Every structure is written in C-alpha cells, then in structure tokens.
Short mmCIF file of C-alpha atoms in Angstrom, two decimals:
data_model
loop_
_atom_site.label_atom_id
_atom_site.label_comp_id
_atom_site.label_asym_id
_atom_site.label_seq_id
_atom_site.Cartn_x
_atom_site.Cartn_y
_atom_site.Cartn_z
CA UNK A 18 45.67 198.56 195.13
CA UNK A 19 44.04 201.20 192.86
CA UNK A 20 40.62 199.82 193.32
CA UNK A 21 40.76 199.97 197.02
CA UNK A 22 41.73 203.72 196.57
CA UNK A 23 38.89 204.59 194.19
CA UNK A 24 35.32 205.48 195.53
CA UNK A 25 32.53 206.15 193.02
CA UNK A 26 29.39 207.83 194.60
CA UNK A 27 26.17 208.32 192.40
CA UNK A 28 24.04 211.30 193.05
CA UNK A 29 20.98 209.84 191.23
CA UNK A 30 20.59 213.42 189.87
CA UNK A 31 20.95 214.05 186.02
CA UNK A 32 19.50 217.50 186.02
CA UNK A 33 21.72 220.16 184.32
CA UNK A 34 20.96 223.45 186.31
CA UNK A 35 22.79 222.36 189.38
CA UNK A 36 26.46 221.92 189.40
CA UNK A 37 27.87 218.45 190.96
CA UNK A 38 29.41 220.41 193.97
CA UNK A 39 26.02 221.89 194.95
CA UNK A 40 24.54 218.52 194.41
CA UNK A 41 26.94 216.87 196.76
CA UNK A 42 26.72 219.54 199.33
CA UNK A 43 23.03 219.00 199.72
CA UNK A 44 23.52 215.62 200.55
CA UNK A 45 24.89 215.25 203.84
CA UNK A 46 24.81 211.22 203.97
CA UNK A 47 27.08 211.62 200.69
CA UNK A 48 29.27 214.37 202.43
CA UNK A 49 29.81 212.02 205.22
CA UNK A 50 30.97 209.00 203.14
CA UNK A 51 33.33 210.70 201.38
CA UNK A 52 34.75 212.45 204.28
CA UNK A 53 35.07 208.86 205.74
CA UNK A 54 37.06 207.49 202.84
CA UNK A 55 39.15 210.41 201.81
CA UNK A 56 40.98 211.11 205.16
CA UNK A 57 40.79 214.75 205.55
CA UNK A 58 43.97 215.45 207.40
CA UNK A 59 45.85 213.55 204.44
CA UNK A 60 44.19 214.73 201.42
CA UNK A 61 43.08 217.75 199.50
CA UNK A 62 40.76 218.59 196.55
CA UNK A 63 41.81 219.28 192.96
CA UNK A 64 39.65 221.35 190.55
CA UNK A 65 39.97 222.28 187.16
CA UNK A 66 38.15 225.48 187.96
CA UNK A 67 37.43 226.62 191.54
CA UNK A 68 34.34 228.59 192.10
CA UNK A 69 32.52 229.40 195.55
CA UNK A 70 30.55 225.81 194.96
CA UNK A 71 33.75 224.13 195.20
CA UNK A 72 35.19 226.19 198.21
CA UNK A 73 31.76 225.09 200.05
CA UNK A 74 32.26 221.54 199.23
CA UNK A 75 35.80 221.80 200.35
CA UNK A 76 34.70 223.20 203.48
CA UNK A 77 31.95 220.55 203.87
CA UNK A 78 34.64 217.83 203.29
CA UNK A 79 37.05 219.35 205.61
CA UNK A 80 39.67 219.39 202.61
CA UNK A 81 41.73 222.29 201.34
CA UNK A 82 41.08 222.96 197.70
CA UNK A 83 43.88 223.35 195.35
CA UNK A 84 42.59 225.98 193.29
CA UNK A 85 42.06 229.83 192.99
CA UNK A 86 40.21 230.94 196.18
CA UNK A 87 36.95 232.53 194.92
CA UNK A 88 37.81 235.93 196.55
CA UNK A 89 41.04 236.37 194.60
CA UNK A 90 39.56 235.26 191.18
CA UNK A 91 39.17 239.02 190.27
CA UNK A 92 42.97 239.02 189.83
CA UNK A 93 42.70 236.72 186.99
CA UNK A 94 40.55 239.07 185.01
CA UNK A 95 42.03 242.10 182.86
CA UNK A 96 40.88 244.57 185.57
CA UNK A 97 42.23 242.59 188.19
CA UNK A 98 45.86 241.92 186.66
CA UNK A 99 46.02 245.86 185.84
CA UNK A 100 44.88 246.68 189.35
CA UNK A 101 47.48 244.24 190.75
CA UNK A 102 50.31 245.51 188.87
CA UNK A 103 49.88 248.88 190.26
CA UNK A 104 49.82 247.77 193.82
CA UNK A 105 53.02 245.57 193.04
CA UNK A 106 54.44 248.71 191.19
CA UNK A 107 54.95 246.97 187.86
CA UNK A 108 55.10 249.02 184.91
CA UNK A 109 52.19 248.48 182.42
CA UNK A 110 50.71 250.07 179.35
CA UNK A 111 48.23 253.03 179.96
CA UNK A 112 44.57 251.94 179.55
CA UNK A 113 40.93 252.44 180.33
CA UNK A 114 38.73 251.57 183.23
CA UNK A 115 36.01 248.57 182.97
CA UNK A 116 33.16 249.56 180.69
CA UNK A 117 29.89 247.63 179.73
CA UNK A 118 28.67 249.57 176.92
CA UNK A 119 29.98 250.34 173.41
CA UNK A 120 29.40 254.20 173.83
CA UNK A 121 31.29 254.15 177.33
CA UNK A 122 34.23 251.89 175.99
CA UNK A 123 34.68 254.44 172.87
CA UNK A 124 34.57 257.42 175.07
CA UNK A 125 37.25 256.05 177.65
CA UNK A 126 39.49 255.10 174.54
CA UNK A 127 38.97 258.22 173.26
CA UNK A 128 40.16 259.61 176.63
CA UNK A 129 43.11 257.38 176.48
CA UNK A 130 44.13 258.59 173.11
CA UNK A 131 44.18 262.28 174.11
CA UNK A 132 46.61 261.19 177.00
CA UNK A 133 48.85 258.80 175.24
CA UNK A 134 48.34 259.25 171.41
CA UNK A 135 48.58 255.49 170.62
CA UNK A 136 48.67 254.31 167.16
CA UNK A 137 46.77 251.08 167.98
CA UNK A 138 44.80 249.94 171.01
CA UNK A 139 43.96 246.27 172.13
CA UNK A 140 40.35 245.79 173.40
CA UNK A 141 40.01 243.26 175.95
CA UNK A 142 37.05 241.32 177.33
CA UNK A 143 37.50 241.31 180.99
CA UNK A 144 37.57 237.64 181.28
CA UNK A 145 39.42 236.48 178.22
CA UNK A 146 42.54 234.13 178.22
CA UNK A 147 45.33 232.98 175.90
CA UNK A 148 44.39 235.92 173.57
CA UNK A 149 40.76 234.99 173.00
CA UNK A 150 38.46 237.95 173.97
CA UNK A 151 40.94 240.28 172.41
CA UNK A 152 40.70 242.78 169.38
CA UNK A 153 43.22 244.95 168.01
CA UNK A 154 42.34 248.43 166.86
CA UNK A 155 44.13 250.60 164.49
CA UNK A 156 43.29 254.62 165.42
CA UNK A 157 43.07 257.32 162.49
CA UNK A 158 45.20 259.71 163.74
CA UNK A 159 44.19 262.45 161.04
CA UNK A 160 40.76 262.03 161.98
CA UNK A 161 40.95 261.88 165.76
CA UNK A 162 43.35 264.96 165.67
CA UNK A 163 40.64 266.93 163.69
CA UNK A 164 37.65 266.00 165.69
CA UNK A 165 36.32 268.89 167.92
CA UNK A 166 36.18 266.96 171.38
CA UNK A 167 36.00 263.77 173.27
CA UNK A 168 32.63 262.97 172.27
CA UNK A 169 33.61 263.30 168.66
CA UNK A 170 36.56 261.01 169.03
CA UNK A 171 34.25 258.52 170.82
CA UNK A 172 31.80 258.35 168.02
CA UNK A 173 34.66 257.85 165.49
CA UNK A 174 36.22 254.92 167.65
CA UNK A 175 32.68 253.42 168.14
CA UNK A 176 32.16 253.45 164.34
CA UNK A 177 35.57 251.49 163.99
CA UNK A 178 34.37 248.50 166.83
CA UNK A 179 33.42 246.32 163.96
CA UNK A 180 36.18 246.38 161.64
CA UNK A 181 38.79 245.35 164.42
CA UNK A 182 41.11 242.58 163.93
CA UNK A 183 39.37 239.74 166.53
CA UNK A 184 41.24 236.90 168.16
CA UNK A 185 38.76 233.89 167.75
CA UNK A 186 35.92 235.89 167.67
CA UNK A 187 33.61 238.41 165.79
CA UNK A 188 32.19 241.73 166.44
CA UNK A 189 28.37 240.27 166.97
CA UNK A 190 29.65 237.93 169.61
CA UNK A 191 32.24 240.48 171.32
CA UNK A 192 29.59 243.25 171.57
CA UNK A 193 27.35 241.30 173.56
CA UNK A 194 30.15 240.02 175.70
CA UNK A 195 31.03 243.63 176.69
CA UNK A 196 27.64 243.65 178.31
CA UNK A 197 28.11 240.55 180.19
CA UNK A 198 31.47 240.84 181.46
CA UNK A 199 32.85 244.19 180.73
CA UNK A 200 35.68 245.43 178.34
CA UNK A 201 38.82 247.93 178.45
CA UNK A 202 41.01 249.31 176.28
CA UNK A 203 44.90 249.12 176.56
CA UNK A 204 47.74 250.98 174.48
CA UNK A 205 49.38 248.52 172.13
CA UNK A 206 53.04 248.43 172.70
CA UNK A 207 54.67 249.08 169.39
CA UNK A 208 58.04 247.37 168.21
CA UNK A 209 58.14 244.91 171.13
CA UNK A 210 57.31 241.26 170.07
CA UNK A 211 57.41 239.25 173.22
CA UNK A 212 55.05 237.08 175.20
CA UNK A 213 56.71 235.92 178.24
CA UNK A 214 54.84 232.94 180.28
CA UNK A 215 55.27 231.76 183.95
CA UNK A 216 53.73 228.88 185.81
CA UNK A 217 53.55 228.82 189.42
CA UNK A 218 52.47 225.67 191.68
CA UNK A 219 51.10 226.97 195.23
CA UNK A 220 50.40 223.94 197.31
CA UNK A 221 47.61 224.02 199.89
CA UNK A 222 50.10 224.53 202.73
CA UNK A 223 51.62 227.77 200.91
CA UNK A 224 54.69 226.16 199.36
CA UNK A 225 55.75 227.94 196.22
CA UNK A 226 57.11 225.82 193.15
CA UNK A 227 58.02 227.67 189.76
CA UNK A 228 57.27 225.01 187.23
CA UNK A 229 58.47 227.26 184.23
CA UNK A 230 59.46 230.31 182.91
CA UNK A 231 59.57 230.68 178.97
CA UNK A 232 58.99 233.01 175.87
CA UNK A 233 55.69 232.00 173.92
CA UNK A 234 56.32 231.72 170.20
CA UNK A 235 52.96 232.92 168.84
CA UNK A 236 51.73 232.27 165.32
CA UNK A 237 50.43 235.86 163.72
#
C-alpha cells in the first residue's frame, strides 16, 4: 500500500547551483507527471523551509504550500518581529533600526544608550534563531557618561564589539554577517529570566492549532 503511494522522479541533474524546486519547475513534463499523481484537490506540499522557489513549485503543481509564504518571511527576522510587535501593540524593549556597518550600528547603540541608559545591550543579527546570532555587550557607564557627544560614544561602543559575549559565534564571523544581513541593538531586560515559547500550526485552509506553550529552560 505504501509503495502505491510513493513516486520517485529523477531530474538527472546533479548540479549544485540550482535548487531542486527550480529544477522541477524547469521540466514541464515532470511537473505534469507529479500533478497527475498527487491529486491537487486532496494534497498539499510540505517544506522544511519555504522560499519563492517552493511557492513557484506549489503554483506549478496546483498545491497549497504548508510553509511561511515568502512575502511574510520578513516577520521572522529580528526587525520584522519588532515591527510586528509594534503593529500589534505588544510591549518590547527599546532598540535600534537595522544597520549594515559596524560604525552605523555603534552610533545607533550610542543613541539607544542616550535614550534608555541600558547597562547591557544585546546585538542581534537580523536572521538569527534559537539564540544563534546574538551577542551580549556590557556598556561602560562611566566612559559613556564622560564622552563629549554621540560620535565619541559610538567609537567607544565600536571598540567594544570584539569583546562581546557571543552565542555560537565569534566576532570575525559576526562582523561579516552584519554586512550581509544587518544587525540591530536592543536593551537587555535586567532581572527577568524568562524564555517563553509558543508553537502554532496553521493549515493551508487557515485552521489554527496551538501545539505547545511552554517556558524554556536555557543553559547559561
């Protein structure tokens, strides 16, 4: 019975410069063979990561894609999350806009310090996840207070980037990722140790099912 429900279709293309979804879309006969097998009215496509390529393949196959629509993936970034919280009226820590150079990021954090006087800030790569791409920076309050202006404070902060506490990373790699995807700074919330998590399953027909809500116990 399982064998009757299995179709394996070779692309005869072992190149690495084109992903599988695009390879299938470029082969109309293969697309039609899959469409004839899967019954589009009674099926949907499951992706570990959905990109515009998977969206195109879903359209070619006439299937709903079970995955984040590419046009909504912005909200999965650090800037997107902050934007969404703001639109929804959810409280979140003061922070900076997205920056793509060390100097711009340092100046933005200096302005953040002038507004909110945080003792520490967390610097986040825009597309990090599960803590990866985060770095914790302790700010020298005395030096920042004595600096003559924002530019001087920015230089102090920029000089401290290499000594941040990194999660699964190091400064040499982190600094290159700032240029590629951008980073932002956010006030570190002191005296509150909590990491809630919620997992929600949204089916292609829009039904919402809460899978879990729990507090994560994190090491360190």
